[in-house]
JSON list of C-alpha atoms in Angstrom, two decimals:
[
{"chain": "I", "resi": 224, "resn": "UNK", "atom": "CA", "xyz": [-29.41, -53.83, 22.33]},
{"chain": "I", "resi": 225, "resn": "UNK", "atom": "CA", "xyz": [-31.54, -56.34, 24.24]},
{"chain": "I", "resi": 226, "resn": "UNK", "atom": "CA", "xyz": [-34.69, -55.44, 25.80]},
{"chain": "I", "resi": 227, "resn": "UNK", "atom": "CA", "xyz": [-35.19, -56.98, 28.96]},
{"chain": "I", "resi": 228, "resn": "UNK", "atom": "CA", "xyz": [-38.48, -58.70, 30.21]},
{"chain": "I", "resi": 229, "resn": "UNK", "atom": "CA", "xyz": [-40.62, -57.32, 32.70]},
{"chain": "I", "resi": 230, "resn": "UNK", "atom": "CA", "xyz": [-39.63, -59.40, 35.64]},
{"chain": "I", "resi": 231, "resn": "UNK", "atom": "CA", "xyz": [-39.31, -58.58, 39.36]},
{"chain": "I", "resi": 232, "resn": "UNK", "atom": "CA", "xyz": [-35.40, -59.55, 39.00]},
{"chain": "I", "resi": 233, "resn": "UNK", "atom": "CA", "xyz": [-35.02, -57.29, 35.90]},
{"chain": "I", "resi": 234, "resn": "UNK", "atom": "CA", "xyz": [-36.70, -54.31, 37.58]},
{"chain": "I", "resi": 235, "resn": "UNK", "atom": "CA", "xyz": [-34.40, -54.55, 40.40]},
{"chain": "I", "resi": 236, "resn": "UNK", "atom": "CA", "xyz": [-31.45, -54.85, 37.93]},
{"chain": "I", "resi": 237, "resn": "UNK", "atom": "CA", "xyz": [-32.47, -51.52, 36.36]},
{"chain": "I", "resi": 238, "resn": "UNK", "atom": "CA", "xyz": [-32.71, -49.92, 39.83]},
{"chain": "I", "resi": 239, "resn": "UNK", "atom": "CA", "xyz": [-29.63, -50.91, 40.95]},
{"chain": "I", "resi": 240, "resn": "UNK", "atom": "CA", "xyz": [-28.33, -49.35, 37.44]},
{"chain": "I", "resi": 241, "resn": "UNK", "atom": "CA", "xyz": [-30.23, -46.18, 38.13]},
{"chain": "I", "resi": 242, "resn": "UNK", "atom": "CA", "xyz": [-29.05, -45.95, 41.98]},
{"chain": "I", "resi": 243, "resn": "UNK", "atom": "CA", "xyz": [-25.19, -46.75, 40.87]},
{"chain": "I", "resi": 244, "resn": "UNK", "atom": "CA", "xyz": [-25.61, -43.76, 38.81]},
{"chain": "I", "resi": 245, "resn": "UNK", "atom": "CA", "xyz": [-26.99, -41.73, 41.19]},
{"chain": "I", "resi": 246, "resn": "UNK", "atom": "CA", "xyz": [-24.35, -42.57, 43.97]},
{"chain": "I", "resi": 247, "resn": "UNK", "atom": "CA", "xyz": [-21.53, -41.88, 41.55]},
{"chain": "I", "resi": 248, "resn": "UNK", "atom": "CA", "xyz": [-23.03, -38.32, 40.71]},
{"chain": "I", "resi": 249, "resn": "UNK", "atom": "CA", "xyz": [-23.43, -37.54, 44.14]},
{"chain": "I", "resi": 250, "resn": "UNK", "atom": "CA", "xyz": [-19.75, -38.72, 45.08]},
{"chain": "I", "resi": 251, "resn": "UNK", "atom": "CA", "xyz": [-18.60, -36.25, 42.22]},
{"chain": "I", "resi": 252, "resn": "UNK", "atom": "CA", "xyz": [-18.13, -38.35, 39.10]},
{"chain": "I", "resi": 253, "resn": "UNK", "atom": "CA", "xyz": [-18.75, -36.38, 35.89]},
{"chain": "I", "resi": 254, "resn": "UNK", "atom": "CA", "xyz": [-20.81, -37.33, 33.27]},
{"chain": "I", "resi": 255, "resn": "UNK", "atom": "CA", "xyz": [-18.76, -37.60, 29.96]},
{"chain": "I", "resi": 256, "resn": "UNK", "atom": "CA", "xyz": [-20.31, -37.07, 26.62]},
{"chain": "I", "resi": 257, "resn": "UNK", "atom": "CA", "xyz": [-19.05, -39.21, 23.47]},
{"chain": "I", "resi": 258, "resn": "UNK", "atom": "CA", "xyz": [-18.55, -37.03, 20.49]},
{"chain": "I", "resi": 259, "resn": "UNK", "atom": "CA", "xyz": [-21.93, -38.22, 18.84]},
{"chain": "I", "resi": 260, "resn": "UNK", "atom": "CA", "xyz": [-23.80, -37.23, 22.44]},
{"chain": "I", "resi": 261, "resn": "UNK", "atom": "CA", "xyz": [-22.05, -34.04, 22.48]},
{"chain": "I", "resi": 262, "resn": "UNK", "atom": "CA", "xyz": [-22.94, -33.24, 19.21]},
{"chain": "I", "resi": 263, "resn": "UNK", "atom": "CA", "xyz": [-26.35, -34.19, 19.91]},
{"chain": "I", "resi": 264, "resn": "UNK", "atom": "CA", "xyz": [-26.45, -32.17, 22.68]},
{"chain": "I", "resi": 265, "resn": "UNK", "atom": "CA", "xyz": [-25.40, -29.06, 20.84]},
{"chain": "I", "resi": 266, "resn": "UNK", "atom": "CA", "xyz": [-28.43, -29.51, 18.69]},
{"chain": "I", "resi": 267, "resn": "UNK", "atom": "CA", "xyz": [-30.59, -29.73, 21.79]},
{"chain": "I", "resi": 268, "resn": "UNK", "atom": "CA", "xyz": [-29.01, -26.62, 22.95]},
{"chain": "I", "resi": 269, "resn": "UNK", "atom": "CA", "xyz": [-29.43, -24.70, 19.93]},
{"chain": "I", "resi": 270, "resn": "UNK", "atom": "CA", "xyz": [-33.23, -25.91, 19.15]},
{"chain": "I", "resi": 271, "resn": "UNK", "atom": "CA", "xyz": [-34.49, -26.44, 22.77]},
{"chain": "I", "resi": 272, "resn": "UNK", "atom": "CA", "xyz": [-32.17, -24.62, 24.84]},
{"chain": "I", "resi": 273, "resn": "UNK", "atom": "CA", "xyz": [-31.39, -27.74, 26.97]},
{"chain": "I", "resi": 274, "resn": "UNK", "atom": "CA", "xyz": [-27.78, -28.26, 28.39]},
{"chain": "I", "resi": 275, "resn": "UNK", "atom": "CA", "xyz": [-25.78, -30.75, 30.30]},
{"chain": "I", "resi": 276, "resn": "UNK", "atom": "CA", "xyz": [-27.26, -29.97, 33.52]},
{"chain": "I", "resi": 277, "resn": "UNK", "atom": "CA", "xyz": [-30.61, -30.73, 32.21]},
{"chain": "I", "resi": 278, "resn": "UNK", "atom": "CA", "xyz": [-29.25, -33.96, 30.90]},
{"chain": "I", "resi": 279, "resn": "UNK", "atom": "CA", "xyz": [-27.72, -34.51, 34.44]},
{"chain": "I", "resi": 280, "resn": "UNK", "atom": "CA", "xyz": [-31.03, -33.72, 36.17]},
{"chain": "I", "resi": 281, "resn": "UNK", "atom": "CA", "xyz": [-32.84, -36.11, 33.93]},
{"chain": "I", "resi": 282, "resn": "UNK", "atom": "CA", "xyz": [-30.65, -38.70, 34.87]},
{"chain": "I", "resi": 283, "resn": "UNK", "atom": "CA", "xyz": [-30.78, -38.13, 38.46]},
{"chain": "I", "resi": 284, "resn": "UNK", "atom": "CA", "xyz": [-34.79, -38.45, 38.00]},
{"chain": "I", "resi": 285, "resn": "UNK", "atom": "CA", "xyz": [-35.07, -41.57, 36.17]},
{"chain": "I", "resi": 286, "resn": "UNK", "atom": "CA", "xyz": [-37.29, -44.55, 37.27]},
{"chain": "I", "resi": 287, "resn": "UNK", "atom": "CA", "xyz": [-37.68, -48.21, 36.17]},
{"chain": "I", "resi": 288, "resn": "UNK", "atom": "CA", "xyz": [-40.58, -47.08, 34.32]},
{"chain": "I", "resi": 289, "resn": "UNK", "atom": "CA", "xyz": [-38.23, -44.65, 31.86]},
{"chain": "I", "resi": 290, "resn": "UNK", "atom": "CA", "xyz": [-36.45, -48.14, 30.59]},
{"chain": "I", "resi": 291, "resn": "UNK", "atom": "CA", "xyz": [-36.71, -48.67, 27.19]},
{"chain": "I", "resi": 292, "resn": "UNK", "atom": "CA", "xyz": [-33.96, -51.56, 26.54]},
{"chain": "I", "resi": 293, "resn": "UNK", "atom": "CA", "xyz": [-30.13, -52.44, 27.47]},
{"chain": "I", "resi": 294, "resn": "UNK", "atom": "CA", "xyz": [-28.13, -53.87, 30.15]},
{"chain": "I", "resi": 295, "resn": "UNK", "atom": "CA", "xyz": [-26.28, -57.21, 30.17]},
{"chain": "I", "resi": 296, "resn": "UNK", "atom": "CA", "xyz": [-27.60, -59.24, 33.34]},
{"chain": "I", "resi": 297, "resn": "UNK", "atom": "CA", "xyz": [-24.71, -61.56, 32.92]},
{"chain": "I", "resi": 298, "resn": "UNK", "atom": "CA", "xyz": [-22.34, -58.81, 34.71]},
{"chain": "I", "resi": 299, "resn": "UNK", "atom": "CA", "xyz": [-19.69, -59.72, 32.21]},
{"chain": "I", "resi": 300, "resn": "UNK", "atom": "CA", "xyz": [-19.68, -56.44, 30.14]},
{"chain": "I", "resi": 301, "resn": "UNK", "atom": "CA", "xyz": [-16.90, -53.67, 30.55]},
{"chain": "I", "resi": 302, "resn": "UNK", "atom": "CA", "xyz": [-19.79, -51.03, 30.17]},
{"chain": "I", "resi": 303, "resn": "UNK", "atom": "CA", "xyz": [-23.42, -51.57, 31.56]},
{"chain": "I", "resi": 304, "resn": "UNK", "atom": "CA", "xyz": [-25.32, -49.62, 29.15]},
{"chain": "I", "resi": 305, "resn": "UNK", "atom": "CA", "xyz": [-28.83, -48.92, 29.23]},
{"chain": "I", "resi": 306, "resn": "UNK", "atom": "CA", "xyz": [-31.31, -46.50, 26.84]},
{"chain": "I", "resi": 307, "resn": "UNK", "atom": "CA", "xyz": [-34.15, -44.97, 28.80]},
{"chain": "I", "resi": 308, "resn": "UNK", "atom": "CA", "xyz": [-37.18, -42.86, 27.20]},
{"chain": "I", "resi": 309, "resn": "UNK", "atom": "CA", "xyz": [-36.76, -39.64, 29.53]},
{"chain": "I", "resi": 310, "resn": "UNK", "atom": "CA", "xyz": [-38.23, -36.37, 29.44]},
{"chain": "I", "resi": 311, "resn": "UNK", "atom": "CA", "xyz": [-35.80, -33.27, 29.47]},
{"chain": "I", "resi": 312, "resn": "UNK", "atom": "CA", "xyz": [-36.00, -29.47, 30.29]},
{"chain": "I", "resi": 313, "resn": "UNK", "atom": "CA", "xyz": [-38.91, -27.26, 31.43]},
{"chain": "I", "resi": 314, "resn": "UNK", "atom": "CA", "xyz": [-41.07, -28.28, 28.05]},
{"chain": "I", "resi": 315, "resn": "UNK", "atom": "CA", "xyz": [-40.32, -32.02, 29.34]},
{"chain": "I", "resi": 316, "resn": "UNK", "atom": "CA", "xyz": [-38.95, -32.82, 25.58]},
{"chain": "I", "resi": 317, "resn": "UNK", "atom": "CA", "xyz": [-38.75, -36.47, 25.09]},
{"chain": "I", "resi": 318, "resn": "UNK", "atom": "CA", "xyz": [-35.55, -37.95, 24.27]},
{"chain": "I", "resi": 319, "resn": "UNK", "atom": "CA", "xyz": [-33.90, -41.21, 23.79]},
{"chain": "I", "resi": 320, "resn": "UNK", "atom": "CA", "xyz": [-31.19, -41.31, 26.75]},
{"chain": "I", "resi": 321, "resn": "UNK", "atom": "CA", "xyz": [-28.38, -43.88, 26.16]},
{"chain": "I", "resi": 322, "resn": "UNK", "atom": "CA", "xyz": [-25.70, -44.24, 28.81]},
{"chain": "I", "resi": 323, "resn": "UNK", "atom": "CA", "xyz": [-23.17, -46.73, 30.32]},
{"chain": "I", "resi": 324, "resn": "UNK", "atom": "CA", "xyz": [-21.43, -47.19, 33.61]},
{"chain": "I", "resi": 325, "resn": "UNK", "atom": "CA", "xyz": [-17.85, -48.20, 33.49]},
{"chain": "I", "resi": 326, "resn": "UNK", "atom": "CA", "xyz": [-17.91, -51.67, 35.32]},
{"chain": "I", "resi": 327, "resn": "UNK", "atom": "CA", "xyz": [-14.34, -51.57, 36.90]},
{"chain": "I", "resi": 328, "resn": "UNK", "atom": "CA", "xyz": [-14.68, -48.15, 37.17]},
{"chain": "I", "resi": 329, "resn": "UNK", "atom": "CA", "xyz": [-16.32, -44.82, 38.11]},
{"chain": "I", "resi": 330, "resn": "UNK", "atom": "CA", "xyz": [-16.89, -43.40, 34.47]},
{"chain": "I", "resi": 331, "resn": "UNK", "atom": "CA", "xyz": [-20.63, -42.17, 33.36]},
{"chain": "I", "resi": 332, "resn": "UNK", "atom": "CA", "xyz": [-20.60, -41.98, 29.74]},
{"chain": "I", "resi": 333, "resn": "UNK", "atom": "CA", "xyz": [-23.21, -40.45, 27.53]},
{"chain": "I", "resi": 334, "resn": "UNK", "atom": "CA", "xyz": [-23.49, -42.33, 24.22]},
{"chain": "I", "resi": 335, "resn": "UNK", "atom": "CA", "xyz": [-26.79, -40.76, 23.11]},
{"chain": "I", "resi": 336, "resn": "UNK", "atom": "CA", "xyz": [-29.52, -38.01, 23.83]},
{"chain": "I", "resi": 337, "resn": "UNK", "atom": "CA", "xyz": [-31.45, -36.99, 20.99]},
{"chain": "I", "resi": 338, "resn": "UNK", "atom": "CA", "xyz": [-35.13, -36.75, 20.06]},
{"chain": "I", "resi": 339, "resn": "UNK", "atom": "CA", "xyz": [-36.21, -40.56, 19.39]},
{"chain": "I", "resi": 340, "resn": "UNK", "atom": "CA", "xyz": [-36.23, -41.51, 15.48]},
{"chain": "I", "resi": 341, "resn": "UNK", "atom": "CA", "xyz": [-39.41, -43.97, 16.56]},
{"chain": "I", "resi": 342, "resn": "UNK", "atom": "CA", "xyz": [-41.64, -44.50, 19.09]},
{"chain": "I", "resi": 343, "resn": "UNK", "atom": "CA", "xyz": [-40.49, -46.08, 22.17]},
{"chain": "I", "resi": 344, "resn": "UNK", "atom": "CA", "xyz": [-42.26, -48.24, 24.40]},
{"chain": "I", "resi": 345, "resn": "UNK", "atom": "CA", "xyz": [-41.58, -48.71, 28.37]},
{"chain": "I", "resi": 346, "resn": "UNK", "atom": "CA", "xyz": [-41.80, -52.38, 29.01]},
{"chain": "I", "resi": 347, "resn": "UNK", "atom": "CA", "xyz": [-41.68, -51.59, 32.80]},
{"chain": "I", "resi": 348, "resn": "UNK", "atom": "CA", "xyz": [-43.97, -49.09, 33.01]},
{"chain": "I", "resi": 349, "resn": "UNK", "atom": "CA", "xyz": [-47.63, -49.85, 34.70]}
]
């Protein structure tokens, strides 16, 4: 997955991704979890009392500063996929959150939501 460099255009690209996510959720689009992401969510539920609503809340509150890597700036992908360093739940547990937006549809698909295996830099964070 590509890490975009810090530029005004790339910040706008990520902000548009976040805005489109919010728009879809506000219009009633359901977030779908892959089987891998469902298994990770189950682990978060058991260990930290984090559920799908917590993940949705976290997604709705993302900013460009949470950006870790991802998105194909060419716009030619079937899914625009982006990963974020996010904080979830009452305890603000740090997670690696990777999800995609279907380019020619409405689907929001979570690919991964787990405690990161490595430190995550945030290239757009001031």
